[in-house]
Every structure is written in C-alpha cells, then in structure tokens.
Amino acid sequence: MSYALFVDDVQVSRALPTQNDVWHYADDAGLVVDALIQDETGKPERVLEQGYSIRQADPDHADPDQAEAEEAKPLPGLEKPKRVA
C-alpha cells in the first residue's frame, strides 16, 4: 500500500511506501507545524498545514530517475525552506 500528500483531493507528491515517508517529505517541504492541542499532556502535536492530508495512493510506476527529479521539485506554490547553519 502506498501513500501520498494531498491538497484537498489533488495528489501533490509521488506515492511513497509508508505514511512515515510522506510525513518526512512534508516536513522537509515545511508543511508540518506544531499545534497546541487541548489535552492532558499539554505537549504540542505535529500536524500538517491546513488543507493538506496523507492518504492512500496508487503506486507510481515512474522510472527511478524521474521519481528522484520529481522529489527534488518543490510542491506547487511552495519553495523548500532554507536551512540555517
């Protein structure tokens, strides 16, 4: 079973083997934020930006070179965050 990142009902990432892989992809793209959730622990919870979700997706049958090039591209309307050393 494969998973991908979606905005509303549109798939915006290639299909990845696990949900955890998609979380890492979304985090690298700056789409994961800390949200304060009202619960007994009071710890922030990591959530996706509003409108984004992780869902089951059909596995991509692209060749590895194309998949690698696609992963390097930023998501539509977004640039990858700049790292501060």
Coordinates of C-alpha atoms in Angstrom, one line a residue:
M1 CA 0.0 0.0 0.0
S2 CA 1.4 3.4 -0.9
Y3 CA 0.7 6.9 0.5
A4 CA 1.0 10.4 -0.9
L5 CA 0.4 14.0 0.2
F6 CA -2.8 15.6 -1.0
V7 CA -4.2 19.2 -1.1
D8 CA -7.9 18.9 -0.9
D9 CA -8.5 16.0 -3.4
V10 CA -5.4 16.6 -5.5
Q11 CA -2.3 14.4 -5.1
V12 CA 0.7 16.8 -4.9
S13 CA 3.5 14.3 -4.2
R14 CA 4.6 11.0 -5.6
A15 CA 3.4 7.9 -3.9
L16 CA 5.7 6.6 -1.1
P17 CA 5.8 3.2 0.6
T18 CA 4.7 4.4 4.1
Q19 CA 2.9 7.1 5.8
N20 CA 6.1 7.9 7.7
D21 CA 7.9 8.5 4.4
V22 CA 5.2 11.1 3.4
W23 CA 5.5 12.8 6.9
H24 CA 9.2 13.2 6.3
Y25 CA 8.6 14.5 2.8
A26 CA 6.0 17.0 4.1
D27 CA 8.3 18.0 7.0
D28 CA 11.2 18.7 4.5
A29 CA 8.8 20.8 2.5
G30 CA 7.9 22.9 5.6
L31 CA 4.3 21.6 5.7
V32 CA 4.4 20.2 9.3
V33 CA 3.7 22.5 12.1
D34 CA 3.4 22.3 15.9
A35 CA -0.1 22.8 17.1
L36 CA -1.2 23.2 20.7
I37 CA -3.8 20.6 21.4
Q38 CA -6.0 20.8 24.4
D39 CA -5.2 17.5 26.2
E40 CA -3.8 16.4 29.5
T41 CA -0.2 16.4 28.3
G42 CA -0.1 20.0 27.0
K43 CA 2.6 19.0 24.5
P44 CA 2.4 20.4 21.0
E45 CA 1.4 17.9 18.4
R46 CA 2.9 17.8 14.9
V47 CA 0.2 18.3 12.2
L48 CA 0.1 19.1 8.5
E49 CA -0.7 22.6 7.3
Q50 CA -4.4 23.3 6.8
G51 CA -5.7 21.7 3.6
Y52 CA -3.0 19.0 3.4
S53 CA -3.6 15.3 4.2
I54 CA -1.9 12.0 3.8
R55 CA -3.9 9.4 2.0
Q56 CA -3.6 6.0 0.3
A57 CA -2.4 6.4 -3.3
D58 CA -1.8 4.2 -6.3
P59 CA 1.9 3.5 -6.5
D60 CA 3.8 5.4 -9.2
H61 CA 5.2 3.4 -12.0
A62 CA 7.8 6.1 -13.0
D63 CA 11.4 5.2 -13.6
P64 CA 13.8 6.0 -10.6
D65 CA 15.4 9.0 -12.4
Q66 CA 12.1 10.7 -12.9
A67 CA 11.0 10.0 -9.4
E68 CA 14.2 11.4 -8.0
A69 CA 13.8 14.6 -10.1
E70 CA 10.2 14.9 -9.1
E71 CA 11.1 14.7 -5.4
A72 CA 13.6 17.5 -5.8
K73 CA 10.9 19.8 -7.2
P74 CA 9.1 22.0 -4.6
L75 CA 5.4 21.5 -4.2
P76 CA 3.1 23.8 -6.2
G77 CA 3.3 27.3 -4.9
L78 CA 5.9 26.4 -2.3
E79 CA 9.6 26.6 -2.0
K80 CA 11.6 24.3 0.3
P81 CA 12.6 26.2 3.4
K82 CA 16.2 27.4 3.6
R83 CA 18.3 25.7 6.2
V84 CA 20.2 28.0 8.7
A85 CA 23.6 26.6 9.6

